[in-house]
Amino acid sequence: MQMHLILMQSNAFSATVRAMAGKKAEQALVEEWRDILSLHARTQCELDRALHRHGLCGSDFEVLDVLAASAATDPGGACAFRVQEIADRVHLSQSALSRLIARLEKDGLVERGMCAEDRRGVRVALTGKGRALHDEVLPVQRAVLTRMLSD
């Protein structure tokens, strides 16, 4: 009977220790997540501040960067993306991205055209002015990322 009681207490103690370890692991996971969110917010603020001098925000630059990277791999240099393809890469809703693209188009940085494949879709491409601005601010954006994300 005494041995049975000791085993029960030992099992209860082990369960308590496991629960505490699980709580600590969970808390560490939550703290790590919050650190990631904090780093993202600080980096986004720094990007917005640095790019503002050039008339852009971080999201504007991301769209230009996606379009510039695709154009660099296209022999003609005029590769265009559907709005949804850009949205998937820059993590914006399609409606938010459509407003952003309208603003970039108004500023002469991108142009929209009908999708030849299905006529309902819209493709977006960089203009010469957009490419020039992207080339100008690329080192600024990369410097902020290096400063904020380097250990």
Coordinates of C-alpha atoms in Angstrom, one line a residue:
M1 CA 0.0 0.0 0.0
Q2 CA 2.8 2.4 1.0
M3 CA 4.6 1.6 -2.3
H4 CA 1.4 2.2 -4.3
L5 CA 1.0 5.6 -2.6
I6 CA 4.6 6.6 -3.4
L7 CA 4.1 5.6 -7.1
M8 CA 0.9 7.6 -7.3
Q9 CA 2.7 10.7 -5.8
S10 CA 5.6 10.2 -8.2
N11 CA 3.3 10.0 -11.2
A12 CA 1.5 13.1 -10.0
F13 CA 4.8 14.9 -9.6
S14 CA 5.9 13.8 -13.1
A15 CA 2.7 15.0 -14.6
T16 CA 3.1 18.4 -12.8
V17 CA 6.6 18.7 -14.1
R18 CA 5.6 17.9 -17.6
A19 CA 2.7 20.4 -17.4
M20 CA 5.1 23.1 -16.2
A21 CA 7.6 22.3 -18.9
G22 CA 4.8 22.4 -21.5
K23 CA 3.7 25.8 -20.1
K24 CA 7.3 27.1 -20.3
A25 CA 7.7 25.9 -23.9
E26 CA 4.3 27.5 -24.8
Q27 CA 5.3 30.7 -23.2
A28 CA 8.7 30.7 -25.0
L29 CA 6.8 30.1 -28.2
V30 CA 4.5 33.1 -27.6
E31 CA 7.4 35.3 -26.6
E32 CA 9.3 34.3 -29.8
W33 CA 6.2 35.1 -31.8
R34 CA 5.9 38.6 -30.2
D35 CA 9.5 39.2 -30.8
I36 CA 9.0 38.5 -34.5
L37 CA 6.0 40.8 -34.6
S38 CA 8.0 43.5 -32.9
L39 CA 10.9 43.2 -35.3
H40 CA 8.5 43.3 -38.2
A41 CA 6.8 46.5 -36.9
R42 CA 10.1 48.2 -36.2
T43 CA 11.5 47.3 -39.6
Q44 CA 8.4 48.4 -41.4
C45 CA 8.5 51.8 -39.7
E46 CA 12.2 52.2 -40.6
L47 CA 11.4 51.2 -44.2
D48 CA 8.5 53.6 -44.4
R49 CA 10.6 56.4 -42.9
A50 CA 13.5 55.9 -45.3
L51 CA 11.3 55.4 -48.4
H52 CA 9.1 58.4 -47.6
R53 CA 11.9 60.7 -48.8
H54 CA 11.4 59.1 -52.2
G55 CA 7.6 59.4 -52.2
L56 CA 7.1 55.7 -51.4
C57 CA 6.1 53.5 -48.5
G58 CA 7.2 49.9 -47.8
S59 CA 4.3 48.4 -49.6
D60 CA 4.8 50.6 -52.7
F61 CA 8.4 49.5 -52.8
E62 CA 7.5 45.8 -52.5
V63 CA 5.3 46.0 -55.6
L64 CA 8.0 47.8 -57.6
D65 CA 10.5 45.3 -56.4
V66 CA 8.4 42.3 -57.4
L67 CA 7.8 43.8 -60.8
A68 CA 11.5 44.8 -61.2
A69 CA 12.7 41.3 -60.3
S70 CA 10.4 39.6 -62.8
A71 CA 11.4 42.1 -65.5
A72 CA 15.0 41.4 -64.9
T73 CA 14.5 37.7 -65.8
D74 CA 12.4 38.5 -68.9
P75 CA 14.4 39.0 -72.0
G76 CA 12.3 41.9 -73.1
G77 CA 12.4 43.4 -69.6
A78 CA 8.6 44.1 -69.6
C79 CA 7.2 41.1 -67.7
A80 CA 3.8 41.9 -66.2
F81 CA 2.0 40.2 -63.4
R82 CA -1.7 39.7 -62.7
V83 CA -2.8 41.6 -59.7
Q84 CA -3.5 38.4 -57.7
E85 CA 0.0 37.2 -58.4
I86 CA 1.4 40.4 -57.0
A87 CA -0.9 40.1 -54.0
D88 CA 0.4 36.6 -53.2
R89 CA 3.9 37.9 -53.2
V90 CA 3.5 41.1 -51.2
H91 CA 0.9 39.8 -48.7
L92 CA -1.8 42.4 -49.3
S93 CA -5.4 41.7 -50.0
Q94 CA -6.4 42.1 -53.7
S95 CA -8.5 45.2 -52.9
A96 CA -5.7 46.9 -50.9
L97 CA -3.3 46.1 -53.7
S98 CA -5.7 47.4 -56.4
R99 CA -5.8 50.8 -54.5
L100 CA -2.0 50.8 -54.2
I101 CA -1.6 50.0 -57.9
A102 CA -4.0 52.8 -58.9
R103 CA -1.9 55.2 -56.9
L104 CA 1.4 53.9 -58.5
E105 CA -0.3 54.2 -61.9
K106 CA -1.4 57.7 -61.2
D107 CA 2.2 58.6 -60.3
G108 CA 3.4 57.0 -63.6
L109 CA 5.3 54.2 -61.9
V110 CA 3.3 51.2 -63.3
E111 CA 0.9 50.6 -66.1
R112 CA -2.1 48.3 -66.2
G113 CA -3.2 46.4 -69.2
M114 CA -5.7 43.8 -70.2
C115 CA -4.6 40.2 -69.8
A116 CA -4.3 38.7 -73.2
E117 CA -5.1 35.2 -71.9
D118 CA -8.6 35.9 -70.6
R119 CA -9.5 39.6 -71.2
R120 CA -11.0 39.8 -67.6
G121 CA -7.7 39.8 -65.9
V122 CA -5.4 42.9 -65.5
R123 CA -1.7 42.8 -65.8
V124 CA 0.6 45.3 -64.1
A125 CA 4.1 46.2 -65.4
L126 CA 6.8 48.8 -64.4
T127 CA 7.1 51.9 -66.5
G128 CA 10.5 53.4 -67.2
K129 CA 9.9 55.9 -64.5
G130 CA 9.0 53.1 -62.1
R131 CA 12.2 51.2 -63.0
A132 CA 14.3 54.3 -62.4
L133 CA 12.8 55.0 -59.0
H134 CA 13.1 51.3 -58.0
D135 CA 16.8 51.4 -59.0
E136 CA 17.3 54.6 -57.0
V137 CA 15.7 53.3 -53.8
L138 CA 16.8 49.7 -53.9
P139 CA 20.0 50.4 -52.0
V140 CA 18.1 52.4 -49.4
Q141 CA 15.7 49.5 -48.8
R142 CA 18.4 46.9 -48.7
A143 CA 20.5 49.1 -46.2
V144 CA 17.5 49.3 -43.9
L145 CA 16.9 45.5 -44.1
T146 CA 20.6 44.9 -43.4
R147 CA 20.7 47.2 -40.4
M148 CA 17.4 45.9 -38.9
L149 CA 17.8 42.2 -39.5
S150 CA 21.6 41.6 -39.0
D151 CA 22.6 40.2 -35.7

